[in-house]
XYZ file of C-alpha atoms in Angstrom:
521
model
C -184.647 -59.365 -72.997
C -185.855 -63.259 -73.518
C -183.033 -65.856 -73.696
C -180.007 -66.118 -74.326
C -178.684 -67.676 -78.194
C -175.520 -69.774 -78.257
C -172.617 -69.652 -80.741
C -171.268 -66.245 -79.550
C -167.252 -67.724 -79.571
C -167.586 -68.085 -83.632
C -168.974 -64.232 -84.555
C -166.231 -63.009 -81.651
C -163.353 -64.983 -82.968
C -164.223 -63.061 -86.387
C -164.856 -60.162 -85.597
C -161.570 -59.526 -83.856
C -159.555 -60.847 -86.570
C -161.249 -58.587 -89.253
C -160.642 -55.780 -86.507
C -157.277 -56.707 -86.375
C -156.004 -56.813 -90.052
C -157.787 -54.443 -90.211
C -156.064 -52.513 -87.922
C -152.518 -54.070 -89.181
C -153.210 -52.696 -92.388
C -154.025 -49.254 -90.985
C -151.163 -49.353 -89.234
C -148.336 -49.896 -91.659
C -150.039 -47.500 -94.698
C -149.787 -44.081 -92.926
C -146.142 -44.829 -91.430
C -144.997 -43.937 -94.823
C -146.476 -40.354 -94.295
C -144.788 -39.827 -91.683
C -142.646 -36.499 -91.827
C -140.293 -34.927 -89.326
C -143.557 -32.210 -87.686
C -144.754 -35.111 -85.920
C -143.846 -35.741 -82.158
C -145.497 -38.320 -80.364
C -146.122 -36.981 -76.560
C -147.856 -38.516 -73.479
C -150.888 -36.379 -72.502
C -152.292 -36.487 -68.797
C -155.837 -36.754 -69.343
C -158.243 -36.969 -66.680
C -157.424 -38.496 -63.275
C -153.528 -37.908 -64.548
C -154.534 -41.089 -67.153
C -151.563 -40.733 -69.642
C -153.221 -41.314 -72.845
C -149.983 -41.580 -76.094
C -150.582 -38.874 -78.708
C -148.786 -37.663 -81.589
C -148.362 -33.715 -82.602
C -147.949 -32.862 -86.341
C -147.636 -28.912 -87.107
C -147.540 -27.020 -89.922
C -143.591 -27.078 -91.767
C -142.499 -23.151 -90.904
C -144.239 -22.688 -87.435
C -142.126 -20.914 -85.464
C -144.589 -19.822 -82.858
C -144.629 -16.010 -83.967
C -148.499 -17.214 -85.321
C -151.426 -19.031 -84.282
C -153.371 -22.252 -85.870
C -156.372 -23.679 -85.697
C -156.479 -26.583 -84.045
C -157.600 -30.463 -84.846
C -157.990 -33.184 -81.609
C -158.483 -36.512 -83.471
C -159.738 -39.645 -80.851
C -158.798 -42.994 -82.471
C -161.336 -45.493 -83.347
C -162.375 -48.573 -81.284
C -159.294 -50.661 -81.044
C -157.072 -49.207 -83.569
C -153.442 -47.557 -82.060
C -152.788 -44.182 -82.204
C -151.306 -43.900 -85.781
C -154.673 -44.490 -87.362
C -154.789 -40.614 -88.469
C -151.607 -40.079 -89.235
C -151.990 -39.907 -93.154
C -154.879 -37.941 -92.682
C -153.265 -35.498 -90.096
C -149.974 -34.861 -92.504
C -152.556 -33.153 -95.346
C -154.365 -31.387 -92.685
C -151.141 -30.123 -91.001
C -149.559 -29.181 -95.109
C -152.538 -27.305 -95.190
C -152.381 -25.273 -92.065
C -153.803 -26.966 -89.030
C -151.900 -28.078 -86.029
C -153.728 -31.845 -85.365
C -153.156 -33.807 -81.942
C -154.104 -37.553 -82.803
C -154.451 -39.287 -79.870
C -155.325 -42.989 -78.601
C -158.496 -43.293 -76.250
C -157.917 -44.357 -72.523
C -157.837 -48.252 -71.912
C -156.234 -49.606 -75.504
C -153.021 -49.778 -76.470
C -150.185 -48.099 -75.066
C -152.783 -45.345 -73.274
C -153.283 -45.881 -69.232
C -157.300 -46.599 -67.543
C -159.704 -49.022 -68.897
C -162.668 -48.795 -71.201
C -165.045 -46.144 -70.482
C -167.270 -46.259 -73.905
C -167.454 -42.745 -74.263
C -168.733 -42.252 -70.807
C -167.430 -39.066 -68.534
C -163.773 -39.712 -68.063
C -163.532 -40.044 -72.415
C -164.471 -36.926 -72.782
C -162.993 -34.981 -69.681
C -159.979 -36.284 -71.477
C -160.680 -34.829 -75.164
C -160.387 -31.917 -72.653
C -157.404 -32.193 -71.532
C -155.847 -33.235 -75.035
C -157.329 -29.886 -75.874
C -155.560 -27.710 -72.674
C -152.333 -29.416 -73.443
C -152.665 -28.683 -77.482
C -153.205 -25.006 -76.270
C -150.191 -24.574 -73.763
C -147.809 -26.215 -76.411
C -148.212 -25.357 -79.472
C -149.542 -22.664 -81.448
C -152.786 -23.642 -81.506
C -155.436 -20.641 -81.411
C -158.035 -21.178 -79.067
C -161.382 -19.552 -81.083
C -160.438 -21.996 -83.651
C -160.764 -25.376 -82.300
C -162.069 -28.531 -84.552
C -162.787 -32.298 -82.995
C -162.565 -35.515 -85.829
C -162.854 -38.959 -86.059
C -163.959 -42.504 -87.197
C -166.597 -44.354 -85.678
C -165.275 -44.344 -81.819
C -163.794 -40.930 -82.341
C -166.726 -39.729 -83.713
C -169.336 -40.226 -80.382
C -166.246 -38.912 -78.812
C -165.935 -35.383 -80.460
C -169.600 -35.208 -80.945
C -170.027 -35.672 -76.505
C -166.752 -33.328 -76.817
C -168.836 -30.797 -78.402
C -171.717 -30.847 -76.532
C -169.705 -30.404 -73.044
C -166.867 -28.320 -74.112
C -167.618 -24.778 -76.137
C -164.671 -24.373 -76.960
C -164.679 -26.761 -80.174
C -165.635 -25.008 -82.581
C -166.563 -27.611 -85.538
C -166.662 -31.012 -85.554
C -167.021 -34.054 -88.649
C -168.171 -37.298 -87.420
C -167.809 -40.386 -89.834
C -169.603 -43.509 -89.421
C -170.067 -43.127 -85.756
C -173.747 -42.877 -83.457
C -175.961 -40.096 -81.799
C -177.294 -43.017 -79.486
C -175.944 -45.596 -79.351
C -179.096 -47.951 -77.049
C -180.799 -47.032 -80.665
C -177.527 -48.353 -82.760
C -176.658 -51.883 -81.100
C -180.543 -52.243 -79.030
C -182.964 -50.859 -82.014
C -186.289 -52.235 -82.156
C -185.512 -53.571 -78.116
C -183.246 -55.953 -80.105
C -179.757 -56.823 -79.440
C -177.041 -56.659 -82.742
C -175.357 -59.691 -81.347
C -172.517 -59.758 -84.156
C -172.115 -55.761 -83.665
C -172.182 -56.098 -79.915
C -169.702 -59.168 -79.773
C -167.116 -57.110 -82.104
C -166.995 -54.522 -79.942
C -166.816 -56.663 -77.595
C -164.141 -59.422 -79.032
C -162.169 -56.495 -79.946
C -161.702 -54.343 -76.864
C -160.486 -58.270 -75.417
C -157.590 -58.167 -77.459
C -156.627 -53.966 -77.831
C -157.416 -52.746 -74.689
C -158.706 -53.349 -70.913
C -162.736 -53.679 -70.193
C -164.072 -52.117 -67.256
C -165.896 -54.534 -65.139
C -168.731 -52.169 -65.600
C -168.132 -52.377 -69.312
C -167.651 -56.277 -68.994
C -171.012 -56.532 -67.408
C -172.995 -54.596 -69.384
C -172.205 -56.882 -72.236
C -172.324 -59.928 -70.133
C -175.790 -58.818 -69.152
C -176.808 -57.666 -72.855
C -176.012 -61.366 -74.459
C -177.985 -63.170 -71.170
C -181.069 -60.994 -72.329
C -181.476 -60.221 -68.737
C -184.640 -58.514 -68.951
C -184.282 -57.312 -65.082
C -180.863 -54.818 -66.527
C -183.062 -53.983 -69.598
C -183.429 -50.184 -68.251
C -179.860 -50.191 -66.312
C -178.539 -50.828 -70.117
C -180.342 -48.549 -71.748
C -179.483 -45.814 -68.973
C -175.755 -46.607 -69.521
C -176.488 -45.744 -72.932
C -178.633 -42.672 -72.970
C -175.613 -41.703 -71.064
C -172.930 -42.455 -73.552
C -175.004 -40.695 -76.475
C -175.028 -37.210 -78.164
C -178.643 -37.566 -78.644
C -178.912 -36.951 -74.909
C -177.431 -33.906 -75.055
C -178.523 -31.821 -77.733
C -179.337 -29.128 -76.534
C -175.839 -28.554 -75.277
C -174.749 -29.305 -78.796
C -176.980 -26.238 -80.006
C -176.262 -23.691 -77.440
C -172.770 -24.444 -77.933
C -173.368 -23.532 -81.813
C -170.513 -26.592 -82.823
C -170.882 -26.799 -86.811
C -171.708 -30.474 -87.022
C -170.705 -32.644 -90.356
C -171.891 -35.928 -89.780
C -171.300 -38.701 -92.573
C -172.409 -42.848 -92.540
C -172.689 -45.332 -94.778
C -176.187 -46.870 -95.961
C -175.171 -50.997 -94.335
C -173.244 -49.897 -91.387
C -173.780 -52.979 -89.300
C -172.730 -51.496 -86.054
C -174.458 -48.033 -86.438
C -177.323 -47.760 -88.826
C -178.062 -44.514 -90.457
C -181.526 -43.998 -89.029
C -179.954 -42.560 -85.756
C -178.184 -40.227 -87.249
C -180.461 -38.731 -89.378
C -183.004 -38.739 -86.648
C -180.134 -36.630 -84.406
C -179.253 -34.792 -87.498
C -183.002 -33.360 -87.832
C -182.700 -31.890 -84.715
C -179.592 -29.931 -85.020
C -179.986 -26.165 -85.133
C -176.321 -24.514 -85.840
C -174.868 -25.129 -89.251
C -174.900 -29.359 -89.859
C -174.461 -31.363 -92.866
C -175.440 -34.875 -93.200
C -173.254 -37.289 -95.958
C -174.773 -41.411 -97.071
C -172.639 -43.093 -98.913
C -173.314 -47.258 -99.536
C -170.494 -49.530 -97.245
C -170.379 -50.547 -93.757
C -169.048 -49.578 -91.034
C -166.213 -47.187 -91.271
C -165.682 -48.242 -95.240
C -166.731 -45.264 -96.906
C -163.815 -43.532 -95.020
C -161.477 -46.919 -95.483
C -158.934 -45.653 -98.052
C -158.342 -41.896 -97.115
C -156.550 -43.419 -93.749
C -154.369 -44.831 -96.181
C -153.939 -41.349 -97.381
C -155.520 -42.058 -101.023
C -158.684 -39.490 -102.454
C -161.662 -40.022 -101.019
C -164.344 -37.813 -100.897
C -165.251 -38.047 -97.079
C -162.053 -36.713 -96.140
C -162.093 -33.992 -98.748
C -165.318 -32.843 -97.227
C -163.928 -32.925 -93.550
C -161.060 -30.452 -94.536
C -163.740 -28.582 -96.314
C -166.032 -28.416 -93.761
C -163.292 -27.189 -91.447
C -161.826 -24.708 -93.655
C -164.967 -22.897 -94.248
C -165.948 -22.929 -90.290
C -162.163 -22.952 -88.958
C -160.241 -20.855 -91.289
C -163.405 -18.683 -92.723
C -162.616 -19.674 -96.230
C -165.776 -18.905 -98.547
C -165.699 -22.659 -100.668
C -168.821 -22.696 -100.530
C -169.766 -25.630 -98.579
C -172.523 -23.947 -96.367
C -174.144 -23.108 -99.394
C -174.467 -26.690 -101.056
C -177.477 -28.852 -99.917
C -176.351 -29.984 -96.988
C -177.905 -33.102 -97.354
C -175.692 -35.597 -99.247
C -176.738 -38.923 -100.499
C -175.054 -41.375 -103.160
C -177.113 -43.868 -104.232
C -176.533 -48.440 -103.968
C -177.634 -48.304 -107.160
C -176.004 -45.317 -109.194
C -173.293 -44.641 -107.165
C -174.103 -40.189 -108.534
C -174.430 -37.991 -105.452
C -178.085 -36.570 -104.825
C -178.315 -33.484 -102.783
C -181.725 -32.119 -100.510
C -182.161 -29.067 -98.231
C -182.900 -31.465 -95.020
C -183.457 -35.279 -94.262
C -187.645 -35.105 -94.813
C -187.440 -34.203 -98.437
C -185.028 -37.167 -99.292
C -188.326 -39.579 -99.650
C -190.892 -36.939 -100.688
C -193.593 -39.079 -101.943
C -194.531 -42.474 -100.244
C -195.966 -45.414 -101.541
C -197.717 -48.045 -99.703
C -197.767 -51.478 -100.545
C -200.956 -53.313 -99.038
C -200.565 -56.280 -96.263
C -203.454 -58.374 -96.608
C -204.956 -61.452 -95.419
C -204.124 -63.316 -92.516
C -200.530 -65.114 -92.302
C -199.325 -67.585 -89.535
C -195.706 -68.256 -89.302
C -193.430 -70.532 -87.039
C -190.774 -69.461 -85.207
C -187.369 -70.681 -84.363
C -186.214 -71.410 -87.550
C -184.520 -69.624 -90.307
C -186.063 -69.297 -93.288
C -183.773 -68.052 -95.225
C -184.418 -64.335 -96.031
C -181.396 -62.326 -93.487
C -179.398 -59.343 -93.376
C -176.613 -60.273 -94.405
C -173.136 -60.733 -92.330
C -171.786 -58.287 -90.360
C -169.083 -55.970 -92.324
C -168.742 -58.671 -95.759
C -171.995 -58.100 -96.359
C -172.593 -54.601 -97.154
C -168.818 -54.567 -98.687
C -169.772 -56.712 -101.247
C -172.764 -54.237 -101.807
C -170.109 -51.404 -101.720
C -167.640 -52.625 -104.174
C -169.442 -54.745 -105.956
C -173.232 -53.957 -105.656
C -174.312 -57.222 -104.099
C -176.397 -57.156 -101.589
C -177.617 -60.251 -99.861
C -180.198 -62.059 -101.776
C -183.301 -65.215 -101.067
C -185.562 -66.739 -104.204
C -188.415 -65.326 -102.651
C -190.986 -67.811 -104.320
C -188.782 -70.577 -102.185
C -188.887 -69.282 -98.663
C -190.733 -71.573 -96.831
C -194.379 -70.196 -96.006
C -194.047 -71.942 -92.843
C -191.610 -69.635 -90.891
C -191.493 -66.740 -93.760
C -194.583 -64.115 -94.244
C -194.424 -62.690 -97.885
C -195.945 -60.379 -99.602
C -195.356 -58.190 -103.115
C -196.126 -55.678 -104.564
C -197.094 -54.860 -108.088
C -194.631 -55.332 -111.660
C -193.241 -51.192 -111.196
C -193.649 -50.091 -115.039
C -191.169 -47.385 -113.740
C -188.165 -47.457 -111.739
C -188.593 -46.654 -107.744
C -185.974 -44.662 -106.188
C -186.342 -45.649 -103.164
C -185.036 -42.750 -100.928
C -185.153 -42.773 -96.805
C -187.023 -44.516 -94.088
C -189.216 -47.031 -95.067
C -191.864 -48.237 -92.647
C -194.130 -50.840 -91.504
C -197.148 -51.202 -89.812
C -199.057 -53.925 -89.185
C -201.016 -56.405 -86.459
C -199.321 -59.103 -84.898
C -200.969 -61.884 -82.637
C -198.148 -64.034 -80.881
C -199.096 -67.618 -79.360
C -195.951 -66.189 -76.564
C -195.179 -63.737 -74.119
C -192.532 -63.328 -76.246
C -191.155 -62.925 -79.859
C -189.137 -61.394 -82.401
C -189.874 -60.829 -85.899
C -187.407 -59.642 -88.653
C -188.402 -57.439 -91.074
C -187.538 -57.850 -94.592
C -187.817 -55.387 -98.097
C -186.653 -57.223 -101.307
C -186.300 -55.910 -104.689
C -187.247 -58.938 -107.152
C -186.548 -58.891 -110.754
C -188.475 -61.373 -112.851
C -186.949 -64.679 -111.755
C -187.927 -64.460 -108.562
C -184.506 -63.581 -106.710
C -185.218 -60.753 -104.341
C -181.949 -58.302 -103.199
C -181.895 -57.097 -99.785
C -183.321 -53.011 -100.179
C -183.218 -52.512 -96.281
C -184.427 -54.035 -92.981
C -184.969 -54.289 -89.370
C -185.938 -56.586 -86.127
C -188.702 -55.756 -83.253
C -188.953 -57.285 -80.433
C -192.072 -57.485 -77.929
C -192.066 -58.942 -74.317
C -194.630 -59.191 -71.797
C -197.790 -59.106 -74.017
C -200.929 -61.306 -73.583
C -201.194 -64.245 -75.843
C -203.903 -64.352 -78.272
C -204.409 -60.639 -78.004
C -203.379 -58.486 -81.239
C -200.680 -55.945 -80.727
C -199.516 -53.459 -83.082
C -196.210 -52.823 -84.668
C -195.105 -50.367 -85.977
C -191.490 -50.447 -87.486
C -189.021 -48.367 -89.244
C -186.376 -50.097 -91.482
C -183.279 -49.045 -91.685
C -182.551 -45.773 -93.910
C -181.530 -46.176 -97.549
C -181.437 -45.095 -100.883
C -181.715 -48.366 -103.958
C -182.609 -47.983 -107.148
C -185.685 -50.840 -108.335
C -185.832 -51.672 -111.557
C -188.513 -51.158 -114.033
C -190.260 -54.655 -114.898
C -188.963 -55.377 -110.688
C -191.084 -55.777 -107.677
C -190.702 -55.356 -103.988
C -191.772 -57.798 -101.776
C -191.937 -57.508 -97.730
C -190.992 -60.155 -95.803
C -190.443 -61.025 -92.390
C -189.596 -64.288 -90.498
C -188.119 -65.002 -86.772
C -184.377 -65.917 -87.283
C -181.403 -63.473 -88.478
C -177.859 -64.251 -87.868
C -177.454 -60.725 -87.140
C -179.437 -60.820 -83.885
C -180.242 -61.897 -80.574
C -184.310 -63.451 -81.690
C -186.688 -63.698 -78.089
C -189.266 -66.652 -79.079
C -190.102 -69.313 -76.441
C -190.094 -72.657 -78.163
C -193.260 -73.359 -80.770
C -194.482 -69.914 -80.718
C -196.402 -68.830 -83.347
C -196.891 -65.124 -84.806
C -200.192 -64.068 -87.452
C -199.971 -61.358 -89.028
C -203.353 -59.649 -90.472
C -205.098 -56.530 -91.633
C -208.257 -55.163 -89.956
C -210.664 -52.792 -91.728
C -209.733 -50.536 -89.440
C -206.518 -50.511 -89.015
C -204.941 -51.948 -92.191
C -201.208 -53.105 -92.591
C -198.722 -51.886 -94.964
C -195.025 -51.343 -95.838
C -194.932 -47.176 -96.498
C -191.811 -47.395 -99.436
C -190.182 -43.454 -99.206
C -189.379 -42.378 -102.717
C -187.416 -39.335 -104.365
C -189.883 -36.787 -106.254
C -190.092 -37.223 -110.114
């Protein structure tokens, strides 16, 4: 994993500050939703670890009838009152809702296990407790959560067949493909998680070592890190999840800088039971945020509809809707598709012709943005990161452009880069960016992704196939698409030795291109 990068401290402090500010806001707003039916309880988790929880029952519940049960584990670094507004709404519509603070955070006991076996065992213990201490129906059990709670919910559904329905919001299916995609450390995302857990929780020695190896780019520990992440990824247990038959709804944001959308879409295709996939503009957990304050929110509305159908048997039509639902970053309107592969039904290639050499270790000015901030600006103001394509220094950036489009191009799904690279060193990192370029040359970021290689022979060409992060973006008529490749981006740790160069070519027997997925017109 190359050599370590500096200046993590500022990133970590900023990440922690943002998380704590968000956590404080979330902690204040839902309190007004509290009702007499809320009980704060201690639940014995795996090994007797105390989990701080709250229980909300429907008004008038007297034990004469059974209610469907929903269990909501908290997000990373947030307290147990995170879901109170939504829990109250769900209880008012006839659910028993138990939300609990996951082990290692806030007042719950134990150490942070990062969705390891103790965390899924805890969730099963919470279900046991609810069945023994509330009028919950053991045949109608669901789990839901945002971020960390989403991942734990999916993992529990794979391991506990009592869970019949799941809503996984801004979560992960593959942890390694989330923060180590393209064999590249997503350092701002890692610093956010690390910093928040240091302030709000108690890290285990194992997770501390994982973070340290992650930052240090210790190649001798790479497989150990991958194995650790796979153990905490529901993609590893997809066969068990399918066998259990839980109805799975997943929702995420196009610009999620912690858990990018590709890994959710890939996992969705492997599910064989009832399933639904939703993508919207925004960053990590921002699409669900207003719902945590009790405000109208599409994600939480669909979550309740999902549970109503699969736990209550309500014929609300959600099972007859197109199961893949997208909201474009450009238009804001919803689109429905029968499956993920239908999203980008048409593909158009941009040829990456010629031979171009770039120098490494200098940021050309093409960047993926700043964790949280950039995608939130795109969500609220449709203002993604920008770069002046004509002014990008060609010493440090390779640039290819399409023809000017005469009609709007509706980019949908996953763009794919195929190229040949000849490095001068055995290791290296490149970052590919796809820009929407207007008449004045200003490029708005459509998508991007990093790629790292190790152990290559200097001077020997290597093939590179890279999937850029999935998105939905409309390129206006009269604009072009541009592919830009450079070697430094603040979002990632790069692995270019000093003085390294990368040469991109397009052999006649293996032409280079970027394949653009387009919505069928």
